[in-house]
Short mmCIF file of C-alpha atoms in Angstrom, two decimals:
data_model
loop_
_atom_site.label_atom_id
_atom_site.label_comp_id
_atom_site.label_asym_id
_atom_site.label_seq_id
_atom_site.Cartn_x
_atom_site.Cartn_y
_atom_site.Cartn_z
CA MET A 1 -84.82 97.60 -2.07
CA LYS A 2 -81.64 98.37 -0.31
CA VAL A 3 -80.92 102.03 0.40
CA THR A 4 -77.48 102.41 -0.49
CA GLN A 5 -75.34 105.59 -1.06
CA GLY A 6 -75.86 105.25 -4.73
CA LYS A 7 -79.71 104.97 -4.38
CA ILE A 8 -79.46 108.17 -2.23
CA ASN A 9 -77.49 109.96 -4.73
CA GLU A 10 -79.65 109.04 -7.48
CA LEU A 11 -82.78 110.41 -5.79
CA LEU A 12 -81.17 113.49 -4.72
CA THR A 13 -80.15 114.21 -8.38
CA GLN A 14 -83.40 113.88 -10.27
CA SER A 15 -83.21 115.56 -13.68
CA GLY A 16 -86.74 116.70 -13.42
CA CYS A 17 -86.30 118.70 -10.04
CA GLU A 18 -85.03 122.39 -10.25
CA HIS A 19 -83.40 121.88 -6.82
CA ASN A 20 -80.79 119.93 -8.68
CA HIS A 21 -80.32 121.37 -12.19
CA LYS A 22 -80.86 125.10 -11.45
CA LYS A 23 -79.03 125.63 -8.12
CA ASP A 24 -75.18 125.61 -7.73
CA GLN A 25 -73.56 123.22 -5.32
CA LYS A 26 -73.58 125.80 -2.39
CA LYS A 27 -77.30 126.49 -2.60
CA ASN A 28 -78.11 122.75 -3.01
CA LYS A 29 -77.01 121.65 0.34
CA SER A 30 -80.72 121.62 1.70
CA CYS A 31 -81.18 118.55 -0.54
CA THR A 32 -78.34 116.60 0.85
CA GLN A 33 -78.51 117.90 4.49
CA VAL A 34 -78.78 114.91 6.87
CA ALA A 35 -80.77 115.52 10.10
CA GLN A 36 -78.63 115.99 13.23
CA PRO A 37 -79.40 113.89 16.40
CA GLY A 38 -81.34 115.86 18.79
CA ALA A 39 -82.25 118.75 16.35
CA ALA A 40 -85.50 119.37 14.64
CA GLN A 41 -84.97 119.44 11.02
CA GLY A 42 -88.61 119.50 9.84
CA GLY A 43 -89.02 115.67 9.50
CA CYS A 44 -86.90 112.77 8.90
CA ALA A 45 -86.71 110.23 5.92
CA PHE A 46 -89.19 107.89 7.75
CA ASP A 47 -91.59 110.64 8.17
CA GLY A 48 -91.45 111.65 4.66
CA ALA A 49 -92.09 107.98 3.61
CA SER A 50 -95.03 107.64 5.77
CA ILE A 51 -96.67 110.95 4.63
CA ALA A 52 -96.27 109.75 1.07
CA LEU A 53 -97.67 106.19 1.36
CA VAL A 54 -100.01 106.28 4.40
CA PRO A 55 -103.00 107.86 2.56
CA VAL A 56 -103.24 104.66 0.58
CA THR A 57 -106.53 103.63 2.36
CA ASP A 58 -106.89 99.78 2.14
CA VAL A 59 -103.40 98.95 3.30
CA ALA A 60 -102.02 98.12 6.68
CA HIS A 61 -98.95 100.41 7.54
CA LEU A 62 -96.59 98.54 9.89
CA VAL A 63 -93.68 100.61 11.52
CA HIS A 64 -90.78 98.27 12.46
CA GLY A 65 -89.15 100.20 15.30
CA PRO A 66 -89.86 101.82 18.69
CA ILE A 67 -93.49 102.62 19.55
CA ALA A 68 -92.55 106.31 19.65
CA CYS A 69 -91.78 106.30 15.84
CA ALA A 70 -95.29 105.43 15.11
CA GLY A 71 -96.74 107.43 17.91
CA ASN A 72 -95.03 110.65 16.83
CA SER A 73 -95.99 110.48 13.19
CA TRP A 74 -99.38 108.83 12.92
CA GLY A 75 -102.65 110.69 12.18
CA SER A 76 -101.00 114.19 11.76
CA ARG A 77 -102.14 114.56 8.23
CA GLY A 78 -105.87 115.41 7.27
CA SER A 79 -105.88 112.82 4.29
CA LEU A 80 -109.53 111.70 3.90
CA THR A 81 -111.03 108.56 2.48
CA SER A 82 -114.09 107.64 0.49
CA GLY A 83 -114.00 104.02 1.58
CA PRO A 84 -111.60 101.71 3.46
CA THR A 85 -110.33 103.12 6.69
CA MET A 86 -107.52 100.59 7.27
CA PHE A 87 -104.78 103.40 6.76
CA LYS A 88 -106.38 105.05 10.16
CA MET A 89 -105.01 102.10 12.22
CA GLY A 90 -101.46 102.50 13.53
CA PHE A 91 -99.41 99.10 13.53
CA THR A 92 -95.98 98.86 15.13
CA THR A 93 -93.65 96.04 16.30
CA ASP A 94 -92.66 98.24 19.45
CA ILE A 95 -89.21 96.60 19.62
CA SER A 96 -87.62 96.16 22.95
CA GLU A 97 -84.01 96.22 24.34
CA ASN A 98 -84.06 92.56 23.78
CA ASP A 99 -84.77 93.03 20.09
CA VAL A 100 -81.99 95.55 19.77
CA ILE A 101 -79.55 93.02 21.09
CA PHE A 102 -80.81 89.88 19.42
CA GLY A 103 -82.49 91.15 16.34
CA GLY A 104 -85.97 92.15 15.57
CA ASP A 105 -86.67 89.87 12.57
CA LYS A 106 -88.72 87.33 14.37
CA ARG A 107 -90.93 89.95 15.94
CA LEU A 108 -91.51 91.63 12.67
CA TYR A 109 -92.61 88.24 10.93
CA LYS A 110 -94.95 87.67 13.82
CA ALA A 111 -96.40 91.06 13.44
CA ILE A 112 -96.87 90.68 9.71
CA LYS A 113 -98.56 87.36 10.48
CA GLU A 114 -101.12 88.92 12.99
CA VAL A 115 -101.95 91.86 10.81
CA ALA A 116 -102.50 89.67 7.74
CA GLN A 117 -104.69 87.16 9.58
CA ARG A 118 -106.50 89.28 11.66
CA TYR A 119 -107.21 92.42 9.43
CA GLN A 120 -106.72 90.96 5.81
CA PRO A 121 -105.71 94.14 4.31
CA ALA A 122 -105.08 94.66 0.62
CA ALA A 123 -101.38 94.72 1.24
CA ILE A 124 -98.97 95.50 4.30
CA PHE A 125 -96.33 98.19 3.82
CA VAL A 126 -93.43 97.74 6.40
CA TYR A 127 -91.46 100.75 7.36
CA SER A 128 -87.90 100.46 8.63
CA THR A 129 -86.77 103.02 11.19
CA CYS A 130 -83.38 104.18 12.54
CA VAL A 131 -83.11 101.65 15.29
CA THR A 132 -84.02 98.51 13.25
CA ALA A 133 -81.86 99.79 10.32
CA LEU A 134 -78.85 100.31 12.77
CA ILE A 135 -79.17 96.76 14.16
CA GLY A 136 -79.17 95.28 10.67
CA ASP A 137 -82.74 93.80 10.52
CA ASP A 138 -83.32 92.53 6.85
CA ILE A 139 -86.87 93.67 6.33
CA ASP A 140 -86.59 92.78 2.68
CA ALA A 141 -86.04 89.06 3.31
CA VAL A 142 -88.65 89.06 6.12
CA CYS A 143 -91.25 90.74 3.88
CA LYS A 144 -90.64 88.32 1.02
CA ALA A 145 -90.96 85.22 3.13
CA ALA A 146 -94.21 86.51 4.80
CA SER A 147 -95.73 87.61 1.55
CA GLU A 148 -95.02 83.92 0.12
CA LYS A 149 -96.42 82.44 3.47
CA PHE A 150 -99.56 84.47 3.88
CA GLU A 151 -100.22 85.09 0.20
CA ILE A 152 -100.60 88.87 0.57
CA PRO A 153 -98.29 91.78 -0.91
CA VAL A 154 -95.83 92.87 1.84
CA ILE A 155 -93.81 95.82 0.71
CA PRO A 156 -90.58 96.96 2.46
CA VAL A 157 -90.11 100.63 2.67
CA ASN A 158 -86.43 101.19 3.54
CA SER A 159 -86.58 104.72 4.95
CA PRO A 160 -84.57 105.06 8.17
CA GLY A 161 -84.79 108.56 9.52
CA PHE A 162 -81.12 109.03 9.58
CA VAL A 163 -80.44 108.71 5.88
CA GLY A 164 -81.76 112.13 5.20
CA SER A 165 -84.68 114.73 4.99
CA LYS A 166 -88.42 114.33 4.66
CA ASN A 167 -88.11 115.08 1.01
CA LEU A 168 -85.85 112.17 0.48
CA GLY A 169 -88.18 109.96 2.56
CA ASN A 170 -91.02 110.88 0.21
CA ARG A 171 -88.86 109.69 -2.97
CA LEU A 172 -87.93 106.53 -0.74
CA GLY A 173 -91.69 105.73 -0.55
CA GLY A 174 -92.04 106.49 -4.21
CA GLU A 175 -89.21 104.01 -5.08
CA ALA A 176 -91.00 101.27 -3.04
CA LEU A 177 -94.07 101.77 -5.12
CA LEU A 178 -92.15 101.59 -8.21
CA GLU A 179 -90.17 98.52 -7.37
CA TYR A 180 -92.94 96.35 -5.82
CA VAL A 181 -96.43 97.80 -6.75
CA VAL A 182 -96.58 99.82 -10.08
CA GLY A 183 -97.08 97.32 -13.14
CA THR A 184 -97.99 94.32 -11.00
CA LYS A 185 -101.64 94.06 -12.37
CA GLU A 186 -103.59 95.16 -15.24
CA PRO A 187 -106.56 97.52 -15.10
CA PRO A 188 -110.11 95.87 -16.03
CA TYR A 189 -110.08 98.32 -19.21
CA THR A 190 -108.35 101.66 -20.34
CA THR A 191 -109.46 104.75 -21.99
CA PRO A 192 -107.55 107.43 -24.03
CA TYR A 193 -108.24 109.79 -21.32
CA ASP A 194 -106.46 107.97 -18.29
CA ILE A 195 -104.34 110.12 -16.19
CA ASN A 196 -102.61 109.64 -12.75
CA LEU A 197 -102.49 112.24 -10.04
CA ILE A 198 -99.05 112.05 -8.25
CA GLY A 199 -98.18 113.98 -5.02
CA GLU A 200 -101.89 114.72 -4.26
CA TYR A 201 -102.67 113.45 -0.67
CA ASN A 202 -106.45 114.55 -0.40
CA ILE A 203 -106.00 116.86 2.41
CA ALA A 204 -109.38 117.74 3.93
CA GLY A 205 -110.84 116.06 0.86
CA GLU A 206 -109.75 118.54 -1.59
CA MET A 207 -109.03 115.91 -4.24
CA TRP A 208 -112.59 115.15 -4.82
CA PRO A 209 -113.97 118.30 -6.44
CA VAL A 210 -110.95 118.10 -8.84
CA ILE A 211 -111.64 114.41 -9.85
CA GLU A 212 -115.53 115.74 -10.44
CA LEU A 213 -114.31 118.29 -12.74
CA PHE A 214 -112.14 115.77 -14.74
CA GLU A 215 -114.98 113.52 -14.84
CA LYS A 216 -117.31 116.27 -16.15
CA VAL A 217 -115.26 116.48 -19.34
CA GLY A 218 -114.49 112.70 -19.79
CA ILE A 219 -111.05 112.52 -18.17
CA ARG A 220 -110.65 109.43 -15.89
CA VAL A 221 -108.17 109.46 -12.90
CA LEU A 222 -106.90 105.91 -13.22
CA ALA A 223 -104.65 106.03 -10.10
CA LYS A 224 -104.39 108.52 -7.25
CA ILE A 225 -100.70 108.50 -5.73
CA THR A 226 -101.62 108.56 -2.96
CA GLY A 227 -104.58 110.35 -1.77
CA ASP A 228 -107.72 108.22 -1.17
CA ALA A 229 -105.93 105.56 -3.25
CA ARG A 230 -106.60 101.74 -3.17
CA TYR A 231 -103.57 99.42 -3.42
CA GLU A 232 -104.87 97.85 -6.70
CA GLU A 233 -105.10 101.15 -8.59
CA ILE A 234 -101.61 101.97 -8.11
CA CYS A 235 -100.69 98.46 -9.42
CA TYR A 236 -101.96 99.45 -12.72
CA ALA A 237 -101.01 103.02 -12.74
CA HIS A 238 -98.58 102.04 -15.56
CA ARG A 239 -101.38 102.17 -18.07
CA ALA A 240 -102.15 105.84 -17.77
CA LYS A 241 -101.60 108.21 -20.75
CA LEU A 242 -100.39 110.99 -18.54
CA ASN A 243 -99.03 111.81 -15.11
CA VAL A 244 -100.04 115.04 -13.44
CA MET A 245 -97.66 116.16 -10.70
CA ILE A 246 -99.64 118.11 -8.13
CA CYS A 247 -97.82 120.87 -6.45
CA SER A 248 -94.76 119.00 -5.42
CA LYS A 249 -91.56 117.90 -6.52
CA ALA A 250 -91.63 115.25 -3.63
CA LEU A 251 -92.50 112.23 -5.84
CA ILE A 252 -90.67 113.47 -8.94
CA ASN A 253 -88.79 110.12 -9.16
CA MET A 254 -92.06 108.44 -9.81
CA ALA A 255 -92.89 110.80 -12.74
CA THR A 256 -89.35 110.61 -14.31
CA LYS A 257 -88.89 106.60 -13.91
CA MET A 258 -92.59 106.07 -15.29
CA LYS A 259 -91.64 108.22 -18.23
CA GLU A 260 -88.58 106.03 -18.70
CA ARG A 261 -90.03 102.77 -18.17
CA TYR A 262 -93.58 103.22 -19.69
CA GLY A 263 -93.32 106.15 -21.90
CA ILE A 264 -95.76 108.15 -19.73
CA PRO A 265 -95.22 111.91 -20.18
CA TYR A 266 -95.80 114.23 -17.21
CA ILE A 267 -96.62 117.80 -16.35
CA GLU A 268 -96.77 119.68 -13.06
CA GLU A 269 -99.94 121.56 -12.14
CA SER A 270 -101.57 123.30 -9.14
CA PHE A 271 -105.06 123.30 -8.09
CA TYR A 272 -105.08 126.47 -6.10
CA GLY A 273 -106.71 129.63 -7.39
CA ILE A 274 -109.01 130.20 -10.52
CA ALA A 275 -106.07 130.78 -12.90
CA ASP A 276 -104.07 127.76 -11.75
CA MET A 277 -107.25 125.33 -12.06
CA ASN A 278 -108.04 126.76 -15.40
CA ARG A 279 -104.34 126.28 -16.60
CA CYS A 280 -104.29 122.65 -15.12
CA LEU A 281 -107.60 121.67 -17.05
CA ARG A 282 -106.31 123.09 -20.40
CA ASN A 283 -102.97 121.57 -20.08
CA VAL A 284 -104.21 118.16 -19.22
CA ALA A 285 -106.49 118.43 -22.27
CA ALA A 286 -103.84 119.70 -24.54
CA GLN A 287 -101.51 116.90 -23.46
CA LEU A 288 -104.21 114.25 -24.25
CA GLY A 289 -104.55 115.90 -27.68
CA ASP A 290 -108.19 115.67 -28.37
CA PRO A 291 -109.80 118.75 -29.95
CA ALA A 292 -113.41 117.70 -28.74
CA LEU A 293 -111.88 117.31 -25.15
CA GLN A 294 -110.39 120.80 -25.38
CA GLU A 295 -113.79 122.11 -26.29
CA ARG A 296 -115.40 120.55 -23.31
CA VAL A 297 -112.82 121.81 -21.04
CA GLU A 298 -113.34 125.54 -22.25
CA GLN A 299 -117.07 125.12 -21.97
CA LEU A 300 -116.48 123.73 -18.38
CA ILE A 301 -114.17 126.58 -17.58
CA ALA A 302 -116.78 129.28 -18.86
CA ASP A 303 -119.61 127.79 -16.52
CA GLU A 304 -117.41 127.31 -13.49
CA THR A 305 -115.86 130.75 -13.40
CA ALA A 306 -119.27 132.42 -14.21
CA LYS A 307 -120.78 130.58 -10.98
CA LEU A 308 -117.57 131.32 -9.02
CA ASP A 309 -117.78 135.09 -9.90
CA ILE A 310 -121.26 135.26 -8.31
CA ALA A 311 -120.28 133.15 -5.25
CA LEU A 312 -117.16 135.20 -4.54
CA ALA A 313 -118.60 138.65 -5.29
CA PRO A 314 -119.52 139.36 -1.57
CA TYR A 315 -116.16 138.09 -0.29
CA ARG A 316 -114.19 140.09 -2.72
CA GLU A 317 -115.96 143.15 -1.65
CA ARG A 318 -114.90 142.56 2.04
CA LEU A 319 -111.45 141.17 1.46
CA LYS A 320 -110.25 143.88 -1.15
CA ASP A 321 -106.74 145.19 -0.28
CA LYS A 322 -106.59 143.23 2.95
CA ARG A 323 -102.86 142.48 3.44
CA MET A 324 -101.69 138.94 3.93
CA VAL A 325 -98.26 137.31 4.98
CA LEU A 326 -97.91 133.82 3.67
CA TYR A 327 -95.61 131.37 5.28
CA THR A 328 -95.61 128.02 3.93
CA GLY A 329 -93.32 125.55 1.73
CA GLY A 330 -92.77 124.35 -1.82
CA VAL A 331 -95.19 125.28 -4.59
CA LYS A 332 -97.93 126.62 -2.19
CA SER A 333 -95.51 129.58 -1.56
CA TRP A 334 -96.69 130.85 -5.03
CA SER A 335 -99.85 128.97 -5.83
CA VAL A 336 -101.67 130.41 -2.82
CA ILE A 337 -100.62 133.95 -3.90
CA SER A 338 -102.56 133.37 -6.99
CA ALA A 339 -105.72 132.33 -5.04
CA ALA A 340 -105.33 135.35 -2.74
CA GLN A 341 -105.01 137.76 -5.58
CA ASP A 342 -108.04 136.21 -7.20
CA LEU A 343 -109.94 137.52 -4.11
CA GLY A 344 -108.44 141.02 -4.36
CA MET A 345 -105.94 140.62 -1.49
CA LYS A 346 -102.50 141.81 -1.38
CA VAL A 347 -99.80 139.29 -0.58
CA CYS A 348 -96.96 141.40 1.24
CA ALA A 349 -94.56 138.58 1.77
CA THR A 350 -94.12 134.88 1.21
CA SER A 351 -91.55 132.19 2.16
CA THR A 352 -89.07 130.59 -0.15
CA LYS A 353 -88.67 127.67 2.08
CA LYS A 354 -88.40 124.39 0.25
CA SER A 355 -89.11 126.26 -3.09
CA THR A 356 -87.10 125.59 -6.33
CA GLU A 357 -85.64 128.12 -8.54
CA GLU A 358 -88.52 127.97 -10.64
CA ASP A 359 -90.89 128.52 -7.68
CA LYS A 360 -88.91 131.62 -6.72
CA ALA A 361 -89.25 133.04 -10.31
CA LYS A 362 -92.97 132.54 -9.99
CA ILE A 363 -93.04 134.19 -6.62
CA LYS A 364 -91.11 137.38 -7.89
CA GLU A 365 -93.43 137.62 -10.86
CA LEU A 366 -96.55 137.33 -8.54
CA LEU A 367 -95.34 139.60 -5.82
CA GLY A 368 -93.71 142.46 -7.91
CA GLU A 369 -90.89 144.63 -6.81
CA ASP A 370 -92.50 145.36 -3.36
CA GLY A 371 -93.00 141.95 -2.22
CA MET A 372 -90.76 140.31 0.38
CA THR A 373 -89.46 136.87 0.47
CA LEU A 374 -88.49 134.96 3.60
CA GLU A 375 -85.89 132.07 3.37
CA LYS A 376 -86.21 131.25 7.26
CA GLY A 377 -89.17 132.41 9.23
CA SER A 378 -88.40 132.30 12.72
CA PRO A 379 -91.11 133.72 15.15
CA ALA A 380 -89.19 136.86 15.71
CA GLU A 381 -88.59 137.37 11.83
CA LEU A 382 -92.28 136.63 11.17
CA LEU A 383 -93.29 139.33 13.73
CA ASN A 384 -90.96 141.82 12.29
CA VAL A 385 -92.35 141.24 8.75
CA ILE A 386 -95.89 141.43 10.01
CA GLU A 387 -95.18 144.87 11.74
CA LYS A 388 -93.24 146.13 8.63
CA THR A 389 -96.02 145.16 6.16
CA ARG A 390 -98.86 146.13 8.52
CA ALA A 391 -100.45 142.80 7.49
CA ASP A 392 -104.14 141.93 8.45
CA LEU A 393 -103.66 138.16 8.24
CA LEU A 394 -100.92 135.33 8.59
CA VAL A 395 -101.58 132.35 6.38
CA ALA A 396 -99.14 129.47 7.44
CA GLY A 397 -98.69 126.09 9.06
CA GLY A 398 -100.46 125.25 12.37
CA ARG A 399 -97.17 125.91 14.50
CA ASN A 400 -97.17 129.44 13.46
CA GLN A 401 -100.61 130.30 15.05
CA TYR A 402 -99.00 131.55 18.30
CA THR A 403 -96.91 134.04 16.39
CA ALA A 404 -100.16 135.32 14.82
CA LEU A 405 -101.76 135.47 18.32
CA LYS A 406 -98.62 137.59 19.54
CA ALA A 407 -99.09 140.03 16.69
CA ARG A 408 -102.82 140.16 17.49
CA ILE A 409 -103.75 139.34 13.70
CA PRO A 410 -105.98 136.51 12.45
CA PHE A 411 -104.29 133.26 11.45
CA LEU A 412 -105.35 130.78 8.67
CA ASP A 413 -103.92 127.12 8.69
CA ILE A 414 -102.83 126.18 5.00
CA ASN A 415 -100.62 123.11 5.63
CA GLN A 416 -101.63 119.34 6.11
CA GLU A 417 -103.26 119.43 9.52
CA ARG A 418 -106.04 121.66 8.19
CA HIS A 419 -109.71 120.53 8.01
CA HIS A 420 -111.07 122.77 5.03
CA PRO A 421 -110.30 122.03 1.40
CA TYR A 422 -109.07 124.96 -0.67
CA ALA A 423 -108.42 123.39 -4.08
CA ALA A 424 -110.45 123.62 -7.21
CA TYR A 425 -113.33 126.16 -7.80
CA SER A 426 -115.42 125.12 -4.71
CA GLY A 427 -112.04 125.38 -2.75
CA MET A 428 -111.79 129.06 -3.59
CA VAL A 429 -115.26 129.88 -2.08
CA GLU A 430 -114.14 127.86 1.23
CA MET A 431 -110.92 129.73 1.30
CA ALA A 432 -112.67 133.13 0.77
CA LYS A 433 -115.10 132.10 3.63
CA GLU A 434 -112.41 131.02 6.01
CA ILE A 435 -110.32 134.23 5.35
CA ASP A 436 -113.63 136.34 5.86
CA GLU A 437 -114.62 134.60 8.96
CA ALA A 438 -110.97 134.94 10.43
CA LEU A 439 -110.64 138.67 9.57
CA TYR A 440 -114.08 139.72 10.85
CA SER A 441 -114.23 137.72 13.91
CA PRO A 442 -115.13 140.31 16.82
CA ILE A 443 -112.20 138.78 19.07
CA TRP A 444 -109.75 140.80 17.22
CA ALA A 445 -111.12 144.15 18.26
CA GLN A 446 -111.10 142.97 21.82
CA VAL A 447 -107.62 141.47 21.84
CA ARG A 448 -106.32 144.66 20.37
CA GLU A 449 -107.77 146.85 23.26
CA VAL A 450 -105.69 147.98 26.18
CA ALA A 451 -106.01 145.75 29.04
CA PRO A 452 -108.02 147.38 31.89
CA TRP A 453 -104.99 146.92 34.32
CA ASP A 454 -102.77 149.00 31.70
CA ARG A 455 -105.27 151.91 31.17
#
């Protein structure tokens, strides 16, 4: 798959993405913004492709480029596996100055050979990077030759960092799956209740309790794209009856193209918060169209919410009316609000970073007239919002923990680096526990005291 300007334009104008059809041209520049050399832009296309594909657990992921490209991106996400651990190994061709001058095709071929023969993975994904794309290495031809020679699927992922943003890289990873993986095998059997989860990366293992809920009512997750996935299940993802997009428009191109090619409808859902989880189960059952399934879903919701009310009662008492500032991206900017409100907390402000117009409408509805939204959250701006709202807690990505320390308030990590699952009903209890421990830690009383030398 060659990354042409036409392909990039196609991925940036997906009909299913509100970034494209609900924004005017001026507001839409974030989709097409190319990273500037030497500037931190929140991730490049290569980073986005690796985020989307690395959670496939039985595949060897080979980065064709300088070793820093692999070293700076590997193992930064908390995707967990229930079996194979091949994805945890980082492979790179570690190209040198000689390769830049004479070409790195031979080095890549040798690397594929070594990985295939020594580790025998289910497949090998080969990622291009800025340097190898600029010198003109033809990874498509090398991957094709190596695949035929070593009798193993070798998938080229053309996602050099300079072509665009992390979100574009996510979609380029999805294009590689669509072109080389999906539809290449048939499942042993199918059922009327087969679904795919798209855009769920099993951060901290939070996908597993969701799959358990589906299994309790008779819904089978045919393919997970890509959290805790196996290569083979993605091959037969085209036989599902429904695609469920999870809290992200990152892989919207997979959902739209699978609808075009295979007639699979798709819906977008969230697993965060009681209301969102209930709605997800109901919507999936409604799409599958079986009245008996819908009855089982209603019974499951009644049972789980009853148990959850008992489990959350002590936390709700302690967390009631506590004030939170939420700074995260995309759909989490509104779906976590729902979860916090289920605990009786007040979300004073949230970000609209990477949020679609549809996301912003939901944020406005959930926060009400008094809620604040942040387009850009510099540390200075976050500190100002925390002071203005008298927030008790900052919930954000890991890089913002030092902002919370400066403000002398507790902090909770909500992004990909975290180690605690917050999805589904069990995730609500885990989130309540983590918030409670953060808020009531005795360290904050000490931190807020005047230092002895300032008394």
